[in-house]
CSV table of C-alpha atoms in Angstrom, one decimal:
chain,number,residue,atom,x,y,z
Z,1,MET,CA,0.0,0.0,0.0
Z,2,ILE,CA,1.4,3.3,-1.1
Z,3,SER,CA,-0.1,6.5,0.3
Z,4,ILE,CA,0.4,10.3,-0.3
Z,5,GLN,CA,-1.4,12.9,1.8
Z,6,ARG,CA,-1.2,16.7,2.0
Z,7,GLU,CA,-3.2,19.3,3.8
Z,8,GLY,CA,-3.9,22.9,2.9
Z,9,GLN,CA,-7.2,24.6,2.1
Z,10,GLU,CA,-8.4,21.0,1.7
Z,11,LYS,CA,-7.0,17.7,2.7
Z,12,ARG,CA,-6.1,15.4,-0.2
Z,13,GLU,CA,-5.1,11.8,0.0
Z,14,LEU,CA,-4.1,9.2,-2.6
Z,15,LYS,CA,-3.7,5.5,-1.9
Z,16,TYR,CA,-2.5,2.8,-4.2
Z,17,ASN,CA,-3.6,-0.8,-3.6
Z,18,ASN,CA,-1.6,-3.4,-5.4
Z,19,ASP,CA,-4.1,-6.2,-4.6
Z,20,ASN,CA,-6.5,-4.6,-7.0
Z,21,CYS,CA,-3.9,-3.4,-9.6
Z,22,VAL,CA,-3.7,-5.4,-12.8
Z,23,GLY,CA,-0.5,-3.9,-14.1
Z,24,CYS,CA,-2.1,-2.1,-17.0
Z,25,GLY,CA,-0.2,1.1,-16.6
Z,26,ILE,CA,-3.2,3.3,-17.4
Z,27,CYS,CA,-2.5,5.5,-14.4
Z,28,SER,CA,1.1,6.1,-15.5
Z,29,ASP,CA,-0.1,6.8,-19.1
Z,30,VAL,CA,-2.3,9.6,-18.0
Z,31,CYS,CA,-0.3,11.1,-15.1
Z,32,PRO,CA,0.4,14.8,-16.1
Z,33,THR,CA,3.4,15.1,-13.9
Z,34,SER,CA,5.0,11.7,-14.7
Z,35,SER,CA,5.0,10.8,-11.0
Z,36,LEU,CA,3.7,7.3,-11.6
Z,37,THR,CA,5.9,4.6,-13.1
Z,38,LEU,CA,4.9,1.1,-14.2
Z,39,ASP,CA,7.7,-1.0,-12.8
Z,40,CYS,CA,9.4,-3.7,-14.9
Z,41,LEU,CA,7.2,-6.7,-15.3
Z,42,LEU,CA,9.9,-9.0,-16.8
Z,43,PRO,CA,12.2,-10.3,-14.1
Z,44,GLU,CA,15.1,-12.6,-14.9
Z,45,ASP,CA,13.2,-15.8,-14.1
Z,46,ASN,CA,10.7,-15.0,-16.8
Z,47,GLU,CA,7.8,-14.7,-14.4
Z,48,ILE,CA,5.6,-11.8,-13.5
Z,49,SER,CA,6.8,-9.9,-10.4
Z,50,LYS,CA,4.5,-10.1,-7.4
Z,51,THR,CA,5.7,-6.8,-5.9
Z,52,ASP,CA,3.9,-3.5,-6.5
Z,53,TYR,CA,3.3,-2.8,-10.2
Z,54,ILE,CA,3.3,1.0,-9.7
Z,55,SER,CA,5.9,3.3,-8.2
Z,56,MET,CA,5.0,6.8,-7.0
Z,57,ASP,CA,7.3,9.8,-6.8
Z,58,GLU,CA,5.8,11.8,-4.0
Z,59,SER,CA,7.9,14.9,-4.9
Z,60,LYS,CA,6.3,15.1,-8.4
Z,61,CYS,CA,2.7,14.2,-7.5
Z,62,VAL,CA,0.3,17.2,-7.2
Z,63,LEU,CA,-2.6,15.1,-6.0
Z,64,CYS,CA,-4.9,16.0,-8.9
Z,65,GLY,CA,-6.5,12.6,-8.7
Z,66,LEU,CA,-6.6,11.9,-12.5
Z,67,CYS,CA,-4.9,8.5,-12.0
Z,68,SER,CA,-7.6,7.4,-9.6
Z,69,PHE,CA,-10.5,8.4,-11.9
Z,70,ALA,CA,-8.8,6.9,-15.0
Z,71,CYS,CA,-8.2,3.6,-13.2
Z,72,PRO,CA,-11.1,1.2,-14.0
Z,73,PHE,CA,-10.0,-1.4,-11.4
Z,74,ASN,CA,-10.3,0.4,-8.1
Z,75,ALA,CA,-6.6,0.3,-7.5
Z,76,ILE,CA,-6.1,4.0,-6.6
Z,77,ASP,CA,-8.3,5.8,-4.0
Z,78,PHE,CA,-8.5,9.5,-4.1
Z,79,LYS,CA,-10.1,11.5,-1.3
Z,80,ILE,CA,-10.7,15.2,-0.6
Z,81,ASP,CA,-11.5,16.1,3.0
Z,82,ASN,CA,-12.1,12.4,3.6
Z,83,ILE,CA,-14.7,12.1,0.9
Z,84,ASN,CA,-14.0,9.5,-1.8
Z,85,GLY,CA,-13.6,11.1,-5.2
Z,86,SER,CA,-16.2,8.8,-6.7
Z,87,ASN,CA,-18.8,10.6,-4.5
Z,88,LEU,CA,-17.8,14.1,-5.7
Z,89,SER,CA,-20.2,15.3,-8.4
Z,90,GLU,CA,-17.7,17.5,-10.2
Z,91,TYR,CA,-15.3,14.6,-11.0
Z,92,PRO,CA,-15.5,11.9,-13.7
Z,93,LYS,CA,-17.7,8.8,-13.3
Z,94,TRP,CA,-17.3,5.3,-14.6
Z,95,SER,CA,-20.5,3.8,-16.0
Z,96,HIS,CA,-19.2,0.2,-16.2
Z,97,GLY,CA,-20.1,-2.4,-13.6
Z,98,THR,CA,-21.6,-5.8,-12.9
Z,99,ASN,CA,-25.1,-6.5,-11.5
Z,100,VAL,CA,-26.8,-9.7,-10.4
Z,101,ASN,CA,-30.6,-10.0,-10.7
Z,102,PRO,CA,-31.7,-12.0,-7.6
Z,103,ASP,CA,-35.0,-12.8,-9.2
Z,104,ASP,CA,-33.3,-14.8,-12.0
Z,105,CYS,CA,-30.4,-16.2,-10.0
Z,106,ILE,CA,-30.7,-19.9,-9.1
Z,107,LEU,CA,-27.6,-19.8,-6.8
Z,108,CYS,CA,-25.8,-22.5,-8.9
Z,109,GLY,CA,-22.4,-21.1,-8.0
Z,110,LYS,CA,-20.9,-21.2,-11.6
Z,111,CYS,CA,-20.1,-17.5,-11.4
Z,112,GLU,CA,-18.0,-18.0,-8.3
Z,113,LEU,CA,-16.2,-21.0,-9.9
Z,114,TYR,CA,-15.2,-19.1,-13.1
Z,115,CYS,CA,-14.4,-15.7,-11.7
Z,116,PRO,CA,-10.7,-15.1,-12.3
Z,117,ARG,CA,-10.5,-12.5,-9.5
Z,118,ASP,CA,-12.3,-14.4,-6.7
Z,119,ALA,CA,-14.7,-11.4,-6.6
Z,120,ILE,CA,-17.9,-13.4,-6.3
Z,121,PHE,CA,-19.1,-15.5,-3.4
Z,122,VAL,CA,-22.4,-17.5,-3.6
Z,123,LYS,CA,-24.0,-18.0,-0.2
Z,124,ARG,CA,-26.6,-20.8,-0.2
Z,125,ASN,CA,-29.0,-21.9,2.5
Z,126,LEU,CA,-29.8,-25.5,1.5
Z,127,PRO,CA,-32.8,-27.5,2.8
Z,128,LYS,CA,-32.1,-29.8,5.7
Z,129,LEU,CA,-32.1,-33.5,4.9
Z,130,LYS,CA,-34.7,-34.2,7.6
Z,131,ASP,CA,-37.1,-32.0,5.7
Z,132,LEU,CA,-36.7,-34.1,2.5
Z,133,VAL,CA,-36.7,-37.7,3.8
Z,134,ARG,CA,-38.9,-39.6,6.3
Z,135,GLY,CA,-38.7,-42.9,8.0
Z,136,GLU,CA,-38.4,-44.9,11.2
Z,137,GLN,CA,-35.4,-46.2,13.1
Z,138,ILE,CA,-35.8,-49.4,15.2
Z,139,LYS,CA,-32.7,-50.1,17.4
Z,140,GLU,CA,-32.3,-53.3,19.6
Z,141,VAL,CA,-29.4,-52.4,21.8
Z,142,GLU,CA,-29.3,-55.8,23.5
Z,143,LYS,CA,-28.4,-57.4,20.1
Z,144,CYS,CA,-25.5,-55.1,19.4
Z,145,ILE,CA,-22.0,-56.6,19.8
Z,146,THR,CA,-20.2,-53.3,19.4
Z,147,CYS,CA,-18.5,-54.2,16.1
Z,148,ARG,CA,-19.2,-50.6,14.8
Z,149,ILE,CA,-19.6,-51.8,11.2
Z,150,CYS,CA,-22.7,-49.8,10.9
Z,151,GLU,CA,-20.9,-46.7,12.2
Z,152,GLU,CA,-18.1,-47.1,9.7
Z,153,MET,CA,-20.3,-47.9,6.8
Z,154,CYS,CA,-22.9,-45.2,7.2
Z,155,PRO,CA,-22.5,-42.9,4.2
Z,156,SER,CA,-23.8,-39.8,6.0
Z,157,LYS,CA,-21.9,-40.5,9.3
Z,158,ALA,CA,-25.2,-40.4,11.2
Z,159,ILE,CA,-24.5,-43.4,13.6
Z,160,THR,CA,-22.7,-43.3,16.9
Z,161,ILE,CA,-22.2,-46.4,19.1
Z,162,LYS,CA,-22.0,-45.4,22.8
Z,163,THR,CA,-20.4,-48.0,25.1
Z,164,LYS,CA,-20.0,-48.7,28.9
Z,165,ASP,CA,-17.7,-50.9,30.9
Z,166,ASP,CA,-19.8,-53.1,33.2
Z,167,THR,CA,-17.1,-55.7,33.9
Z,168,GLY,CA,-14.3,-53.5,35.0
Z,169,LYS,CA,-12.0,-55.5,32.7
Z,170,GLY,CA,-12.2,-53.2,29.7
Z,171,LYS,CA,-14.8,-55.3,28.0
Z,172,PHE,CA,-17.2,-52.7,26.7
Z,173,GLN,CA,-20.8,-53.2,26.2
Z,174,THR,CA,-23.1,-51.2,24.0
Z,175,GLU,CA,-25.0,-48.6,26.0
Z,176,ALA,CA,-26.9,-46.9,23.1
Z,177,ILE,CA,-27.1,-46.7,19.3
Z,178,GLU,CA,-27.6,-43.1,18.3
Z,179,ILE,CA,-28.8,-42.2,14.8
Z,180,ASP,CA,-28.8,-38.5,14.0
Z,181,SER,CA,-32.1,-37.7,12.3
Z,182,GLU,CA,-30.5,-34.6,10.8
Z,183,LYS,CA,-28.1,-36.8,8.8
Z,184,CYS,CA,-29.9,-40.1,8.3
Z,185,MET,CA,-31.0,-40.8,4.7
Z,186,TYR,CA,-32.9,-44.1,5.6
Z,187,CYS,CA,-30.7,-45.9,3.0
Z,188,LYS,CA,-30.8,-49.1,5.1
Z,189,ILE,CA,-27.0,-49.8,4.6
Z,190,CYS,CA,-26.6,-50.1,8.4
Z,191,GLN,CA,-29.4,-52.6,8.5
Z,192,LYS,CA,-27.9,-54.7,5.7
Z,193,VAL,CA,-24.3,-54.8,7.2
Z,194,CYS,CA,-25.3,-55.4,10.8
Z,195,PRO,CA,-24.3,-59.1,11.6
Z,196,GLN,CA,-26.8,-59.3,14.5
Z,197,SER,CA,-29.8,-57.6,13.0
Z,198,ALA,CA,-29.7,-54.9,15.7
Z,199,LEU,CA,-31.0,-52.2,13.4
Z,200,ARG,CA,-34.1,-51.9,11.3
Z,201,ILE,CA,-34.7,-48.9,9.1
Z,202,ILE,CA,-38.0,-48.2,7.5
Z,203,CYS,CA,-38.0,-45.6,4.7
Z,204,THR,CA,-41.4,-43.9,4.1
Z,205,THR,CA,-40.1,-41.1,1.8
Z,206,CYS,CA,-41.7,-42.6,-1.3
Z,207,MET,CA,-45.0,-43.2,0.4
Z,208,ASP,CA,-45.0,-39.7,1.9
Z,209,HIS,CA,-43.6,-37.9,-1.2
Z,210,GLU,CA,-46.8,-35.9,-1.8
Z,211,GLU,CA,-46.7,-34.5,1.7
Z,212,ILE,CA,-43.0,-33.6,1.6
Z,213,VAL,CA,-42.6,-30.0,0.3
Z,214,VAL,CA,-39.1,-29.2,-0.9
Z,215,PRO,CA,-38.1,-26.0,0.9
Z,216,PRO,CA,-36.8,-23.2,-1.5
Z,217,ILE,CA,-33.0,-22.8,-1.9
Z,218,GLU,CA,-32.3,-19.4,-0.6
Z,219,GLY,CA,-29.2,-17.3,-0.4
Z,220,ASP,CA,-27.3,-14.4,-1.9
Z,221,VAL,CA,-24.6,-13.6,-4.4
Z,222,ILE,CA,-22.0,-11.3,-2.8
Z,223,LEU,CA,-20.0,-9.3,-5.3
Z,224,ASP,CA,-16.7,-7.6,-4.2
Z,225,LYS,CA,-16.8,-4.5,-6.3
Z,226,GLY,CA,-13.3,-3.6,-5.3
Z,227,ARG,CA,-11.9,-6.8,-6.8
Z,228,CYS,CA,-14.3,-7.2,-9.7
Z,229,ILE,CA,-12.9,-6.0,-13.1
Z,230,ASN,CA,-16.1,-6.5,-15.0
Z,231,CYS,CA,-14.6,-9.1,-17.4
Z,232,SER,CA,-18.1,-10.7,-17.9
Z,233,TRP,CA,-16.9,-14.3,-17.3
Z,234,CYS,CA,-19.8,-14.5,-14.9
Z,235,GLU,CA,-22.3,-13.1,-17.4
Z,236,ASN,CA,-21.1,-15.5,-20.1
Z,237,ILE,CA,-21.3,-18.6,-17.9
Z,238,CYS,CA,-24.6,-17.8,-16.1
Z,239,PRO,CA,-27.2,-20.4,-17.2
Z,240,THR,CA,-30.2,-18.1,-16.4
Z,241,ASP,CA,-28.9,-14.8,-17.8
Z,242,ALA,CA,-29.1,-13.3,-14.3
Z,243,ILE,CA,-25.8,-11.3,-14.5
Z,244,HIS,CA,-25.2,-8.3,-16.7
Z,245,THR,CA,-21.9,-6.6,-17.2
Z,246,ILE,CA,-20.8,-3.3,-18.8
Z,247,LYS,CA,-17.0,-3.3,-19.5
Z,248,PRO,CA,-14.8,-0.2,-19.0
Z,249,PHE,CA,-13.8,-0.2,-22.7
Z,250,ASP,CA,-15.0,-1.3,-26.1
Z,251,GLY,CA,-12.5,-2.5,-28.7
Z,252,LYS,CA,-10.2,-5.5,-29.3
Z,253,VAL,CA,-6.7,-6.8,-28.9
Z,254,LEU,CA,-4.6,-7.1,-32.0
Z,255,LEU,CA,-1.7,-9.4,-32.6
Z,256,GLU,CA,0.6,-7.8,-35.2
Z,257,GLU,CA,3.5,-10.0,-35.9
Z,258,ASN,CA,6.3,-8.9,-38.2
Z,259,LYS,CA,8.4,-11.8,-39.5
Z,260,LYS,CA,10.8,-9.5,-41.4
Z,261,GLU,CA,11.8,-7.9,-38.1
Z,262,GLU,CA,11.6,-11.3,-36.4
Z,263,LYS,CA,8.9,-10.0,-34.1
Z,264,VAL,CA,6.7,-13.0,-33.6
Z,265,CYS,CA,4.8,-14.6,-30.7
Z,266,THR,CA,6.6,-17.5,-29.1
Z,267,GLY,CA,3.6,-18.8,-27.4
Z,268,LYS,CA,4.2,-21.1,-24.4
Z,269,SER,CA,7.9,-20.4,-24.3
Z,270,CYS,CA,7.2,-16.8,-23.2
Z,271,HIS,CA,3.7,-16.8,-21.5
Z,272,LEU,CA,4.1,-13.3,-20.0
Z,273,CYS,CA,0.8,-12.1,-21.5
Z,274,TYR,CA,-0.9,-15.2,-20.1
Z,275,ASP,CA,0.6,-14.6,-16.6
Z,276,ILE,CA,-0.3,-10.9,-16.4
Z,277,CYS,CA,-3.9,-11.2,-17.9
Z,278,PRO,CA,-6.3,-10.5,-15.0
Z,279,CYS,CA,-9.3,-12.0,-16.6
Z,280,ASN,CA,-8.0,-15.3,-18.0
Z,281,ALA,CA,-8.7,-14.1,-21.5
Z,282,ILE,CA,-5.5,-15.5,-23.1
Z,283,THR,CA,-4.8,-19.0,-24.4
Z,284,LEU,CA,-1.4,-20.1,-25.5
Z,285,SER,CA,-0.3,-22.7,-28.0
Z,286,ASP,CA,3.2,-23.7,-28.8
Z,287,ASN,CA,3.8,-20.9,-31.2
Z,288,SER,CA,1.1,-18.3,-30.7
Z,289,MET,CA,-1.5,-16.7,-28.4
Z,290,THR,CA,-5.2,-16.0,-28.9
Z,291,VAL,CA,-7.4,-13.6,-27.0
Z,292,ASN,CA,-11.0,-14.4,-25.9
Z,293,GLN,CA,-12.4,-11.0,-26.8
Z,294,ASP,CA,-15.6,-11.8,-25.0
Z,295,VAL,CA,-14.0,-11.6,-21.6
Z,296,CYS,CA,-11.1,-9.2,-22.3
Z,297,VAL,CA,-11.4,-5.9,-20.5
Z,298,LEU,CA,-8.8,-4.1,-22.8
Z,299,CYS,CA,-6.7,-3.1,-19.8
Z,300,GLY,CA,-3.5,-3.2,-21.8
Z,301,ALA,CA,-1.4,-5.2,-19.4
Z,302,CYS,CA,-0.6,-7.8,-22.0
Z,303,GLU,CA,0.6,-5.0,-24.4
Z,304,LYS,CA,2.8,-3.5,-21.7
Z,305,VAL,CA,4.5,-6.8,-20.8
Z,306,CYS,CA,5.0,-8.3,-24.3
Z,307,PRO,CA,8.8,-8.4,-25.0
Z,308,GLU,CA,8.3,-8.5,-28.8
Z,309,GLU,CA,5.9,-5.5,-28.7
Z,310,ILE,CA,3.5,-7.2,-31.1
Z,311,LEU,CA,0.3,-6.7,-29.1
Z,312,THR,CA,-1.9,-3.6,-29.5
Z,313,VAL,CA,-4.9,-2.8,-27.5
Z,314,ASP,CA,-7.3,-0.9,-29.8
Z,315,ARG,CA,-9.9,0.8,-27.6
Z,316,THR,CA,-12.8,2.5,-29.4
Z,317,LEU,CA,-14.8,3.6,-26.4
Z,318,MET,CA,-14.2,4.5,-22.8
Z,319,ASN,CA,-17.2,4.3,-20.4
Z,320,LEU,CA,-16.1,7.3,-18.4
Z,321,THR,CA,-18.4,10.3,-18.2
Z,322,ASN,CA,-18.7,13.7,-16.5
Z,323,ILE,CA,-15.2,14.8,-17.6
Z,324,LYS,CA,-15.5,18.6,-17.1
Z,325,SER,CA,-11.8,19.6,-17.4
Z,326,THR,CA,-10.7,20.2,-21.0
Z,327,SER,CA,-7.1,19.2,-20.1
Z,328,TRP,CA,-8.4,15.9,-18.6
Z,329,GLN,CA,-10.5,15.3,-21.7
Z,330,GLN,CA,-7.4,15.6,-23.9
Z,331,ILE,CA,-5.3,13.3,-21.7
Z,332,LEU,CA,-8.0,10.6,-21.3
Z,333,LYS,CA,-8.7,10.8,-25.0
Z,334,SER,CA,-5.2,9.4,-25.6
Z,335,LEU,CA,-6.4,6.1,-24.1
Z,336,ILE,CA,-8.7,5.4,-27.0
Z,337,GLU,CA,-6.6,6.8,-29.8
């Protein structure tokens, strides 16, 4: 965490959070005082550095906040008098984002599984087993020889054999056979494996099926908007079309190889673009890379890290509005030219 703070007529504060940073370098591209630097992302071991992507020169920074408003990934916080810049009406506003419609969501959890940033958590309240199955348990403790086969074989771990020592010689006798009704499925495995027929299980689920009402599966989808980069993996994978995403940019990534200058993609032998991509949009073969444009957020991190300089991020639209400063308009315009 890097932080700069100054006080005058108003208190201004800038904080950089590397956990949310994707290494795109947009902030350094737009900084009017060149106080931000995208650090080298090509260490000697040919892997992406895990240290801070951005360096700040506090002596140059004028705390204008442009880097914070240009960053689509919530990596830089800018505050004036302890008010976050996103809440100030006179500053730019991003219109991108991800929304989940709870009415259409079935809480399947696929969005959580596919999210490349671990920004989605699906919380489910599932029905209890005892509300879905019915039956009767008949236990004859006097027949039990404490072999515990039923306890070991029970697939739902619902059986506990309790013992006591009546002889004083360590020869334990069965005191009770406990079957947890919260776990029991009335599958009858315990009855079948018991060598002494000490257990009888009667399942009435089928007979009572019309009376058994399946409780609804309830829960919530929790979206960490700080970590979400709006890549739309969740939208693409959702089976009920419950998630909708607006990306920060429109455009595409271009691979422009030049064999005459020997600038070609080496695929898996390099893999730096694959390593840096925050949205798992890049696939590598032995000799080339391909970009899944559907989930690419056009951040430009792959372009910055490519050692052959053959990747170009061609942005055609930036979903940032309310840019009132003419100088900021010109600077931000450079991101889509």
